[in-house]
Short mmCIF file of C-alpha atoms in Angstrom, two decimals:
data_model
loop_
_atom_site.label_atom_id
_atom_site.label_comp_id
_atom_site.label_asym_id
_atom_site.label_seq_id
_atom_site.Cartn_x
_atom_site.Cartn_y
_atom_site.Cartn_z
CA MET A 1 0.00 0.00 0.00
CA SER A 2 1.28 3.41 -0.87
CA GLU A 3 -0.20 5.30 2.02
CA LYS A 4 1.03 4.06 5.32
CA GLU A 5 -1.25 2.90 8.08
CA SER A 6 -0.65 4.23 11.49
CA LEU A 7 -2.01 3.93 14.95
CA GLN A 8 -1.66 5.87 18.16
CA ILE A 9 -2.10 4.87 21.75
CA GLU A 10 -2.08 7.14 24.76
CA PHE A 11 -2.00 5.55 28.20
CA PRO A 12 -1.24 6.58 31.80
CA VAL A 13 2.26 6.45 33.28
CA ASP A 14 1.41 3.10 34.82
CA ALA A 15 3.06 -0.25 34.23
CA ASP A 16 -0.29 -2.03 34.48
CA PHE A 17 -1.09 -0.96 30.93
CA ILE A 18 2.07 -2.23 29.33
CA PRO A 19 1.28 -5.91 28.72
CA ALA A 20 -1.96 -5.02 26.97
CA VAL A 21 -0.41 -2.21 24.94
CA ARG A 22 2.55 -4.23 23.73
CA LYS A 23 0.29 -7.08 22.66
CA PHE A 24 -1.95 -4.68 20.80
CA VAL A 25 0.93 -3.27 18.80
CA ALA A 26 2.23 -6.78 18.11
CA GLU A 27 -1.18 -7.91 16.94
CA SER A 28 -1.48 -4.82 14.76
CA SER A 29 1.79 -5.66 13.04
CA LEU A 30 0.38 -9.09 12.17
CA ILE A 31 -2.71 -7.42 10.76
CA GLU A 32 -0.48 -5.25 8.61
CA GLY A 33 1.22 -8.28 7.13
CA PHE A 34 4.41 -8.66 9.16
CA THR A 35 5.54 -12.13 10.22
CA PRO A 36 4.91 -13.66 13.66
CA LYS A 37 8.63 -13.45 14.38
CA PHE A 38 8.68 -9.78 13.48
CA SER A 39 5.61 -9.23 15.58
CA TYR A 40 7.22 -10.92 18.59
CA ARG A 41 10.29 -8.71 18.34
CA THR A 42 8.06 -5.67 17.97
CA GLU A 43 6.36 -6.70 21.17
CA ILE A 44 9.73 -6.79 22.93
CA ILE A 45 10.64 -3.37 21.56
CA VAL A 46 7.36 -1.79 22.65
CA ASP A 47 7.65 -3.45 26.07
CA GLU A 48 11.15 -2.14 26.69
CA LEU A 49 10.36 1.36 25.41
CA CYS A 50 7.20 1.59 27.51
CA ASN A 51 8.89 0.28 30.63
CA ASN A 52 11.55 2.90 30.15
CA ALA A 53 8.92 5.62 29.69
CA VAL A 54 7.03 4.54 32.81
CA LYS A 55 10.20 4.32 34.85
CA TYR A 56 11.47 7.76 33.94
CA GLY A 57 8.15 9.44 33.33
CA PRO A 58 6.54 11.88 35.73
CA SER A 59 4.18 10.97 38.54
CA THR A 60 1.87 13.92 38.05
CA GLN A 61 -1.73 12.94 37.95
CA GLY A 62 -3.11 12.66 34.45
CA ALA A 63 0.29 12.39 32.79
CA SER A 64 0.36 10.02 29.85
CA ILE A 65 2.66 8.23 27.46
CA LYS A 66 2.02 8.33 23.72
CA ILE A 67 3.05 5.63 21.31
CA SER A 68 2.64 5.97 17.64
CA CYS A 69 3.27 3.25 15.21
CA GLU A 70 3.64 3.79 11.47
CA PHE A 71 3.49 0.77 9.22
CA LYS A 72 5.34 1.01 5.95
CA ASP A 73 5.86 -1.66 3.32
CA ASP A 74 9.04 -3.00 4.78
CA ALA A 75 9.34 -1.40 8.18
CA ILE A 76 7.65 -0.16 11.30
CA GLN A 77 8.45 3.16 12.88
CA LEU A 78 7.69 3.38 16.58
CA THR A 79 7.73 6.60 18.50
CA VAL A 80 7.33 6.75 22.25
CA GLN A 81 6.84 10.06 23.92
CA ASP A 82 6.68 10.75 27.62
CA PRO A 83 6.26 14.06 29.35
CA GLY A 84 9.09 13.39 31.76
CA GLY A 85 12.69 14.06 31.24
CA ASN A 86 15.02 16.93 31.01
CA ALA A 87 18.16 17.48 29.00
CA LYS A 88 20.16 15.29 31.38
CA ASP A 89 17.83 12.32 30.90
CA VAL A 90 18.10 12.66 27.15
CA GLN A 91 21.87 12.74 27.49
CA ASN A 92 21.86 9.58 29.59
CA LEU A 93 19.57 7.84 27.16
CA ARG A 94 21.86 8.74 24.30
CA LYS A 95 24.77 7.25 26.22
CA VAL A 96 22.96 3.95 26.60
CA ILE A 97 22.14 3.93 22.93
CA GLY A 98 25.65 4.76 21.89
CA ALA A 99 27.11 2.17 24.23
CA ASN A 100 29.73 -0.24 23.03
CA GLU A 101 28.26 -3.36 21.50
CA ASN A 102 30.68 -5.48 23.48
CA ASN A 103 29.29 -4.20 26.72
CA THR A 104 27.94 -7.35 28.29
CA ALA A 105 26.83 -5.59 31.43
CA PHE A 106 23.60 -4.57 29.86
CA VAL A 107 21.34 -7.14 31.36
CA GLY A 108 18.35 -5.18 32.54
CA HIS A 109 19.11 -2.51 29.96
CA GLY A 110 16.08 -3.05 27.85
CA LEU A 111 17.11 -0.24 25.58
CA GLU A 112 20.17 -2.21 24.55
CA ILE A 113 17.92 -4.98 23.34
CA VAL A 114 15.86 -2.43 21.45
CA ARG A 115 18.99 -1.09 19.84
CA MET A 116 19.98 -4.55 18.70
CA LEU A 117 16.54 -5.36 17.37
CA THR A 118 16.16 -2.17 15.37
CA SER A 119 18.01 -0.48 12.58
CA GLY A 120 17.89 3.00 14.02
CA MET A 121 17.21 4.64 17.34
CA GLU A 122 16.91 8.32 18.03
CA VAL A 123 16.35 10.23 21.23
CA SER A 124 15.17 13.80 21.28
CA GLN A 125 13.26 16.29 23.29
CA THR A 126 10.24 18.30 22.23
CA THR A 127 9.84 21.99 22.95
CA ASN A 128 7.58 21.25 25.91
CA GLY A 129 10.13 19.04 27.56
CA GLU A 130 8.88 15.66 26.44
CA THR A 131 11.34 12.89 25.79
CA VAL A 132 10.87 11.15 22.48
CA ILE A 133 12.43 7.88 21.43
CA ARG A 134 11.98 6.84 17.85
CA VAL A 135 13.00 3.51 16.39
CA VAL A 136 12.73 1.91 13.00
CA LYS A 137 12.54 -1.81 12.58
CA ARG A 138 12.94 -3.20 9.11
CA ARG A 139 11.61 -6.55 8.07
CA SER A 140 14.97 -8.18 7.75
CA GLN A 141 17.82 -6.27 9.21
CA ASN A 142 19.32 -7.80 12.28
CA LEU A 143 21.98 -10.45 12.27
CA ILE A 144 19.72 -13.20 13.54
CA ASP A 145 17.34 -12.55 10.65
CA THR A 146 20.01 -12.84 7.99
CA LEU A 147 21.14 -16.12 9.46
CA THR A 148 17.77 -17.76 9.74
CA GLU A 149 15.42 -16.24 7.17
CA MET B 1 -2.15 -5.03 41.17
CA GLU B 2 -1.27 -8.68 40.81
CA SER B 3 -0.29 -9.81 37.38
CA LYS B 4 -2.38 -12.36 35.63
CA GLN B 5 0.26 -12.97 32.99
CA ILE B 6 2.09 -16.00 34.35
CA LYS B 7 1.37 -19.26 36.07
CA LEU B 8 3.97 -21.49 37.69
CA GLU B 9 3.18 -25.15 38.26
CA VAL B 10 5.49 -27.29 40.37
CA LYS B 11 5.76 -31.02 39.71
CA GLU B 12 7.63 -33.68 41.57
CA VAL B 13 10.01 -36.02 39.82
CA GLU B 14 9.80 -39.76 40.33
CA GLY B 15 12.97 -41.13 41.84
CA ARG B 16 14.42 -37.72 42.60
CA ALA B 17 13.26 -36.41 45.93
CA ASN B 18 15.12 -33.12 45.88
CA THR B 19 14.27 -32.17 42.32
CA ARG B 20 11.26 -30.34 40.94
CA ILE B 21 10.04 -29.45 37.48
CA VAL B 22 8.58 -25.98 37.38
CA GLU B 23 6.36 -25.25 34.41
CA PHE B 24 6.26 -21.60 33.33
CA ASP B 25 3.00 -20.81 31.56
CA GLY B 26 2.51 -17.39 30.00
CA ASP B 27 4.60 -14.23 29.81
CA LEU B 28 7.50 -13.38 32.14
CA ASP B 29 7.76 -9.61 32.24
CA SER B 30 8.20 -6.66 34.57
CA THR B 31 4.76 -7.17 36.11
CA ASN B 32 5.52 -10.59 37.52
CA VAL B 33 9.26 -11.07 37.95
CA GLU B 34 9.10 -10.55 41.68
CA SER B 35 6.36 -13.06 42.35
CA THR B 36 8.23 -15.52 40.13
CA LEU B 37 11.44 -14.96 42.08
CA ASP B 38 9.60 -15.40 45.36
CA LYS B 39 8.05 -18.64 44.18
CA VAL B 40 11.35 -20.09 42.97
CA ASN B 41 13.08 -19.06 46.20
CA SER B 42 10.41 -20.71 48.28
CA ILE B 43 10.91 -23.96 46.36
CA TYR B 44 14.64 -23.93 47.07
CA GLY B 45 13.79 -22.93 50.61
CA GLU B 46 11.88 -26.18 51.11
CA GLY B 47 15.10 -28.11 50.69
CA VAL B 48 14.86 -28.69 46.94
CA ALA B 49 18.31 -28.63 45.37
CA ASN B 50 17.43 -28.89 41.68
CA ILE B 51 14.88 -27.08 39.59
CA VAL B 52 14.27 -27.86 35.95
CA ALA B 53 12.28 -25.02 34.44
CA ASP B 54 9.94 -26.22 31.70
CA PHE B 55 9.67 -23.33 29.26
CA SER B 56 7.49 -25.06 26.67
CA LYS B 57 4.55 -22.83 27.60
CA LEU B 58 6.60 -19.70 28.20
CA ARG B 59 5.49 -17.54 25.30
CA TYR B 60 7.37 -14.35 26.07
CA VAL B 61 10.17 -12.96 28.18
CA ASN B 62 11.55 -9.39 28.30
CA SER B 63 14.84 -8.00 29.60
CA THR B 64 13.54 -7.78 33.17
CA GLY B 65 12.44 -11.41 32.98
CA LEU B 66 15.84 -12.43 31.68
CA GLY B 67 17.46 -10.47 34.47
CA ILE B 68 15.54 -12.49 37.02
CA LEU B 69 16.45 -15.78 35.33
CA LEU B 70 20.10 -14.80 35.45
CA HIS B 71 19.77 -13.81 39.09
CA ILE B 72 18.16 -17.15 39.95
CA SER B 73 20.92 -18.94 38.06
CA LYS B 74 23.64 -17.04 39.87
CA THR B 75 22.07 -17.63 43.31
CA ALA B 76 21.74 -21.33 42.53
CA LYS B 77 25.44 -21.58 41.63
CA VAL B 78 26.47 -19.82 44.84
CA ASN B 79 24.39 -22.27 46.90
CA LYS B 80 25.51 -25.30 44.87
CA TRP B 81 21.96 -25.85 43.61
CA ASN B 82 20.92 -26.44 40.05
CA PHE B 83 18.68 -24.29 37.90
CA LYS B 84 18.23 -25.81 34.47
CA ILE B 85 16.03 -24.63 31.66
CA ALA B 86 14.42 -26.86 29.05
CA LYS B 87 12.22 -26.56 25.95
CA VAL B 88 12.74 -22.91 25.20
CA ASN B 89 10.76 -21.76 22.18
CA ASP B 90 12.48 -20.09 19.22
CA ASN B 91 11.32 -16.59 19.97
CA VAL B 92 12.39 -16.63 23.60
CA PHE B 93 15.68 -18.28 22.69
CA GLU B 94 16.52 -15.59 20.19
CA ILE B 95 16.08 -12.89 22.79
CA ILE B 96 18.27 -14.88 25.18
CA GLU B 97 20.87 -15.14 22.43
CA ILE B 98 20.71 -11.47 21.55
CA ILE B 99 21.67 -10.41 25.04
CA GLY B 100 24.29 -13.14 25.24
CA ALA B 101 22.62 -14.97 28.12
CA ASN B 102 22.65 -18.36 26.40
CA THR B 103 26.17 -18.98 27.70
CA LEU B 104 25.20 -17.93 31.21
CA LEU B 105 22.06 -20.05 31.53
CA ASP B 106 21.94 -23.83 31.69
CA ILE B 107 19.71 -24.63 28.71
CA TYR B 108 18.65 -28.04 27.38
CA ASP B 109 16.43 -29.17 24.54
CA ASP B 110 14.40 -31.60 26.59
CA ILE B 111 13.44 -32.12 30.19
CA GLU B 112 14.98 -35.61 30.08
CA ASP B 113 18.33 -34.14 29.03
CA ALA B 114 18.17 -31.63 31.86
CA LEU B 115 17.31 -34.32 34.41
CA ASN B 116 20.03 -36.65 33.15
CA SER B 117 22.62 -33.94 33.50
CA LEU B 118 21.93 -33.89 37.23
CA ASN B 119 23.80 -37.16 37.77
CA MET C 1 28.92 -0.11 53.06
CA THR C 2 27.00 3.13 53.00
CA GLU C 3 26.62 5.07 56.20
CA PHE C 4 23.20 4.87 57.79
CA SER C 5 20.95 7.79 57.06
CA ILE C 6 17.28 8.54 57.29
CA LYS C 7 15.47 11.36 55.56
CA TRP C 8 11.81 12.22 55.77
CA HIS C 9 9.89 14.34 53.35
CA GLU C 10 6.41 14.94 52.12
CA SER C 11 5.85 13.42 48.69
CA GLU C 12 6.22 16.09 46.02
CA ASP C 13 3.33 14.58 44.15
CA ASP C 14 0.90 14.05 46.98
CA ALA C 15 0.99 15.89 50.28
CA ARG C 16 -0.90 13.14 52.03
CA ILE C 17 2.02 10.76 51.63
CA THR C 18 5.33 10.76 53.51
CA VAL C 19 8.46 9.32 51.95
CA VAL C 20 11.20 7.97 54.20
CA VAL C 21 14.50 7.42 52.43
CA LEU C 22 16.74 4.94 54.22
CA ALA C 23 20.35 4.19 53.44
CA GLY C 24 23.06 1.92 54.78
CA SER C 25 22.63 -0.63 57.51
CA ILE C 26 19.37 -0.82 59.42
CA ASP C 27 20.01 -2.42 62.77
CA MET C 28 18.48 -1.86 66.18
CA VAL C 29 20.40 1.35 66.73
CA SER C 30 19.23 2.96 63.54
CA VAL C 31 15.75 1.58 63.99
CA ASP C 32 15.46 3.76 67.06
CA ALA C 33 15.67 6.87 64.90
CA LEU C 34 13.09 5.32 62.62
CA THR C 35 10.61 4.54 65.40
CA LYS C 36 10.91 8.04 66.84
CA GLY C 37 10.18 9.45 63.42
CA PHE C 38 7.09 7.31 63.15
CA ASP C 39 5.92 8.49 66.54
CA SER C 40 5.73 12.05 65.26
CA LEU C 41 4.08 10.98 62.00
CA VAL C 42 1.33 9.17 63.82
CA GLU C 43 0.89 12.14 66.11
CA SER C 44 0.42 14.51 63.20
CA ASN C 45 -1.89 12.03 61.51
CA ARG C 46 0.32 11.49 58.51
CA CYS C 47 -0.40 7.82 58.09
CA PHE C 48 0.63 6.90 54.55
CA VAL C 49 4.29 6.11 54.37
CA ILE C 50 6.53 4.98 51.56
CA VAL C 51 9.85 3.56 52.74
CA ASP C 52 12.46 3.90 50.02
CA MET C 53 14.99 1.11 50.49
CA GLU C 54 17.02 1.55 47.33
CA ARG C 55 20.21 2.47 49.18
CA VAL C 56 19.82 0.00 52.03
CA ASP C 57 22.57 -2.64 52.29
CA PHE C 58 21.39 -4.61 55.24
CA VAL C 59 18.40 -4.99 57.54
CA SER C 60 18.60 -6.95 60.77
CA SER C 61 15.62 -9.08 61.72
CA PRO C 62 14.75 -7.03 64.84
CA ALA C 63 14.74 -4.03 62.51
CA VAL C 64 12.25 -5.76 60.21
CA GLY C 65 10.15 -6.51 63.26
CA ALA C 66 10.24 -2.86 64.23
CA LEU C 67 9.15 -1.82 60.72
CA MET C 68 6.27 -4.27 60.96
CA GLY C 69 5.31 -2.63 64.23
CA CYS C 70 5.36 0.80 62.62
CA ARG C 71 3.13 -0.46 59.87
CA ARG C 72 0.68 -1.90 62.35
CA ARG C 73 0.38 1.48 64.05
CA LEU C 74 -0.33 3.17 60.74
CA ILE C 75 -2.89 0.53 59.76
CA GLU C 76 -4.68 1.14 63.03
CA LYS C 77 -5.11 4.74 61.94
CA LYS C 78 -6.33 3.61 58.50
CA GLY C 79 -2.97 4.26 56.89
CA ASN C 80 -0.29 2.00 55.47
CA LEU C 81 3.42 1.47 55.00
CA VAL C 82 4.90 0.10 51.79
CA LEU C 83 8.45 -0.67 50.72
CA VAL C 84 9.98 0.58 47.51
CA GLY C 85 13.21 -0.14 45.67
CA LEU C 86 14.27 -3.47 47.13
CA THR C 87 17.11 -5.20 45.35
CA PRO C 88 16.57 -8.92 44.64
CA SER C 89 18.99 -9.94 47.42
CA LEU C 90 17.41 -7.65 49.98
CA ARG C 91 13.99 -8.98 48.98
CA GLU C 92 15.15 -12.51 49.50
CA LYS C 93 16.48 -11.67 52.96
CA LEU C 94 13.28 -9.91 53.91
CA ASN C 95 11.14 -12.74 52.61
CA LEU C 96 13.02 -15.19 54.80
CA MET C 97 11.81 -13.09 57.72
CA GLY C 98 8.27 -13.24 56.41
CA ALA C 99 8.22 -9.61 55.35
CA ASN C 100 6.46 -10.36 52.07
CA ARG C 101 3.47 -11.58 54.02
CA ILE C 102 3.17 -8.23 55.74
CA PHE C 103 4.49 -5.59 53.39
CA ARG C 104 3.53 -4.70 49.88
CA TYR C 105 6.64 -4.23 47.73
CA TYR C 106 6.76 -1.79 44.86
CA ASN C 107 9.41 -1.07 42.27
CA ASP C 108 8.88 2.65 42.29
CA VAL C 109 7.10 5.47 44.05
CA LYS C 110 5.04 6.24 40.96
CA THR C 111 3.17 2.95 41.10
CA VAL C 112 2.46 3.46 44.79
CA LEU C 113 0.92 6.85 44.02
CA SER C 114 -1.09 5.36 41.20
CA ASP C 115 -2.50 2.61 43.43
CA TYR C 116 -3.13 5.08 46.25
CA ARG C 117 -5.10 7.43 44.01
CA TRP C 118 -7.00 4.54 42.50
CA GLU C 119 -8.11 3.41 45.96
CA HIS C 120 -8.57 6.70 47.76
CA ASP C 121 -9.52 9.17 45.12
CA ASN C 122 -11.30 6.77 42.86
CA LEU C 123 -8.93 8.04 40.23
CA ALA C 124 -10.01 7.46 36.66
CA GLN C 125 -7.38 6.41 34.20
CA LYS C 126 -7.70 7.06 30.48
CA LEU C 127 -6.62 5.16 27.44
CA ALA C 128 -6.99 6.78 24.02
CA LEU C 129 -6.62 5.03 20.67
CA GLN C 130 -6.49 6.15 17.11
CA VAL C 131 -6.83 3.07 14.95
CA PRO C 132 -7.14 2.28 11.22
CA SER C 133 -10.74 1.90 10.24
CA ALA C 134 -10.49 -1.81 9.43
CA PRO C 135 -12.56 -4.67 10.86
CA ALA C 136 -9.42 -6.73 11.41
CA TYR C 137 -8.44 -4.41 14.23
CA VAL C 138 -11.54 -4.94 16.29
CA PRO C 139 -10.51 -8.19 18.02
CA ALA C 140 -7.17 -6.60 18.93
CA ILE C 141 -8.92 -3.56 20.39
CA ARG C 142 -11.26 -5.57 22.51
CA ARG C 143 -8.41 -7.74 23.77
CA LEU C 144 -6.49 -4.60 24.73
CA ILE C 145 -9.38 -3.23 26.74
CA SER C 146 -10.25 -6.55 28.29
CA SER C 147 -6.64 -7.03 29.46
CA VAL C 148 -6.52 -3.59 30.97
CA VAL C 149 -9.70 -3.96 32.98
CA MET C 150 -8.67 -7.37 34.28
CA GLN C 151 -5.24 -6.08 35.22
CA LYS C 152 -7.05 -3.40 37.20
CA GLY C 153 -9.02 -6.00 39.11
CA TYR C 154 -12.29 -6.35 37.22
CA ASN C 155 -13.39 -9.96 37.00
CA ARG C 156 -13.67 -12.05 33.86
CA LYS C 157 -17.41 -11.63 33.56
CA ASP C 158 -17.31 -7.85 33.65
CA ALA C 159 -14.35 -7.86 31.30
CA PHE C 160 -16.33 -9.95 28.87
CA ARG C 161 -19.31 -7.60 28.98
CA ILE C 162 -17.05 -4.64 28.38
CA GLU C 163 -15.39 -6.48 25.52
CA THR C 164 -18.78 -7.09 23.95
CA ILE C 165 -19.66 -3.41 24.15
CA VAL C 166 -16.33 -2.36 22.64
CA ASP C 167 -16.65 -4.91 19.86
CA GLU C 168 -20.06 -3.69 18.90
CA LEU C 169 -19.28 0.01 19.01
CA ALA C 170 -16.03 -0.41 17.11
CA ASN C 171 -17.64 -2.46 14.35
CA ASN C 172 -20.40 0.11 14.10
CA ALA C 173 -17.97 2.99 13.85
CA ILE C 174 -16.07 1.27 11.05
CA GLU C 175 -19.17 0.25 9.14
CA HIS C 176 -20.97 3.56 9.32
CA GLY C 177 -18.11 5.96 8.90
CA ASP C 178 -17.63 8.04 5.79
CA HIS C 179 -16.23 6.31 2.76
CA GLU C 180 -12.94 8.20 3.07
CA GLN C 181 -12.63 7.40 6.76
CA ARG C 182 -9.21 5.93 7.41
CA LYS C 183 -9.21 6.07 11.17
CA PHE C 184 -11.53 6.04 14.08
CA TYR C 185 -11.07 6.92 17.72
CA ILE C 186 -11.68 5.25 21.04
CA GLU C 187 -11.40 6.85 24.43
CA PHE C 188 -11.62 4.54 27.36
CA SER C 189 -11.73 5.65 30.97
CA LEU C 190 -11.88 3.38 34.01
CA ASP C 191 -11.96 3.72 37.74
CA ARG C 192 -12.81 1.39 40.57
CA GLU C 193 -16.51 1.57 39.91
CA LYS C 194 -17.19 2.04 36.25
CA VAL C 195 -15.85 2.33 32.75
CA GLU C 196 -16.68 4.97 30.17
CA ILE C 197 -16.24 4.28 26.50
CA ALA C 198 -16.42 6.86 23.75
CA VAL C 199 -16.08 5.76 20.14
CA ARG C 200 -15.85 8.39 17.47
CA ASN C 201 -15.96 8.07 13.71
CA LEU C 202 -16.02 10.41 10.78
CA THR C 203 -19.47 11.25 9.53
CA ARG C 204 -19.91 14.42 7.59
CA ASN C 205 -22.91 15.69 5.74
CA LEU C 206 -25.46 13.70 7.57
CA ASP C 207 -28.77 15.21 6.68
CA PRO C 208 -31.12 16.01 9.55
CA ALA C 209 -33.51 13.23 8.64
CA LEU C 210 -30.76 10.62 8.69
CA THR C 211 -29.41 12.08 11.91
CA GLN C 212 -32.84 11.68 13.45
CA ARG C 213 -33.11 8.09 12.26
CA VAL C 214 -29.68 7.23 13.65
CA LYS C 215 -30.52 8.82 16.99
CA GLN C 216 -33.76 6.90 17.02
CA LYS C 217 -31.93 3.64 16.40
CA PHE C 218 -29.78 4.31 19.42
CA GLU C 219 -32.63 5.25 21.64
CA ASN C 220 -34.65 2.25 20.61
CA PRO C 221 -32.56 -0.40 18.98
CA VAL C 222 -34.85 -2.64 17.03
CA VAL C 223 -34.01 -6.22 16.44
CA ASP C 224 -35.17 -7.21 13.00
CA ASP C 225 -34.06 -9.92 10.61
CA GLU C 226 -32.31 -7.51 8.29
CA SER C 227 -30.36 -5.72 10.92
CA ILE C 228 -27.54 -7.62 12.57
CA ARG C 229 -26.45 -4.33 14.00
CA GLY C 230 -29.82 -3.72 15.60
CA ARG C 231 -29.30 -6.82 17.67
CA GLY C 232 -25.88 -5.61 18.63
CA LEU C 233 -27.04 -2.20 19.74
CA ALA C 234 -29.83 -3.73 21.76
CA LEU C 235 -27.21 -5.86 23.46
CA VAL C 236 -25.01 -2.84 24.20
CA LYS C 237 -27.99 -1.01 25.62
CA MET C 238 -28.78 -3.94 27.90
CA LEU C 239 -25.21 -4.21 29.12
CA SER C 240 -24.64 -0.56 29.86
CA SER C 241 -26.04 1.95 32.30
CA GLU C 242 -25.88 4.78 29.82
CA LEU C 243 -25.79 4.98 26.04
CA ARG C 244 -25.62 8.36 24.35
CA LEU C 245 -25.01 9.66 20.88
CA ASP C 246 -23.40 12.98 19.94
CA ILE C 247 -23.41 14.10 16.35
CA ASP C 248 -21.46 17.15 15.32
CA THR C 249 -20.16 18.52 12.03
CA GLY C 250 -17.02 16.39 12.20
CA GLY C 251 -18.36 13.07 13.26
CA THR C 252 -20.40 10.90 15.51
CA THR C 253 -19.44 9.90 19.03
CA VAL C 254 -21.12 7.13 20.91
CA HIS C 255 -20.76 7.28 24.68
CA VAL C 256 -21.33 4.30 26.91
CA THR C 257 -21.02 4.04 30.65
CA LYS C 258 -20.87 0.66 32.25
CA VAL C 259 -20.93 0.25 35.99
CA ARG C 260 -18.82 -2.53 37.47
CA GLU C 261 -21.11 -5.33 38.49
CA ASP C 262 -19.07 -6.88 41.25
#
């Protein structure tokens, strides 16, 4: 399809919502024609990004996290935005993302897994102080894929 | 709120009094790692020395879940217990491989293999 | 080993809650400072306490006993004491002393606040979706909402009723939206007692007569052989405590309120 499909989810800064949200995005990727394997990895990515957003997001009442998901022919673009974060958080996030691939001390660093599962990861900050993480996952780009598909 | 995502079923093993098979059914994620850890610790606490985790029904595990599995594995080694994992599905195994935990966890294809390795 | 320290402050996010940040080794000597602090809390009626244990290395078992005592005093005054930030090893030690049977553990302060507001303020939480207008998405949407309500403590029966309502409204919105409609919208709000669902689709240029007919159908859903949807709407009406339709120049929004049944 030439025009891309997209979906958006906004949910409270509350870990209770994460299992349901990650499954919804995974299921949506199946609907849009991606493979079950791709969908599983997407679920992991959404899980880790959301957990990160909930962990570092604000506790103010009514605050929410926004995920948007754009489906293209050969890739998914996921953007997670949370109202928390200042310049220092963004800096720290960028450090994690830029971390050495040989760093084996990243157990528990979900963002490292996201980095390995995606072909691009970008962290930025909006003008109203929201932290935005954007990732692109192509159908067949990580090492495991090229070995097994 | 308690997670409804995972169920752990403990089974005894014939001929091996201090060994249990623990079946993981569902998703192991940030919402239930603690209750899983508590459950596994209470099994070891009863005097069980060996746990074989049956992952055939474990659909999904995230980085927090893997962290807990590694923690359990490390604690078991320190106490000279065994924590073995069997029947991991492809998706879960790939995530384990991606973070390099496959060399740190004791993984077997079948439950029989895991049990035999206890001798 | 970190030096023992204890800091008290009012939660920045909710003045009703006190946060106690502990660090270092908690033994009987340090527990004394803790108990004295609790004395003054109880006196000033500040009975909700979060104990942040992230920087705690060690807790002796008499100290755990003393913490349990503090909690009991707060419970007597309708308050509570919860523990936040326990490392896996500290958790294991505490559990050996039976602490997990007494205390609720949390990973972070945020979740404590969320639970507190849910219980005490009957806080409503909102979920908003913007989804492609395709029937294939409907099962995924209802599973999302069903999971959320069950995670929040609603039972399977209620979750199923809510799922049925969502399914029906979503299918309706997709079917009756404008030809060029590519997306539709769902806003879902839940608290301890009820859920509110609003489904919005794109409907422009509805003439007044049609608008009337649609409104009529909602007020009095008729079950007839030709209308599968009529049956569905009748079902939604039976399952909900309120069903309302808003039509404006941009689109149509269906509002449903469903009270939790048990």
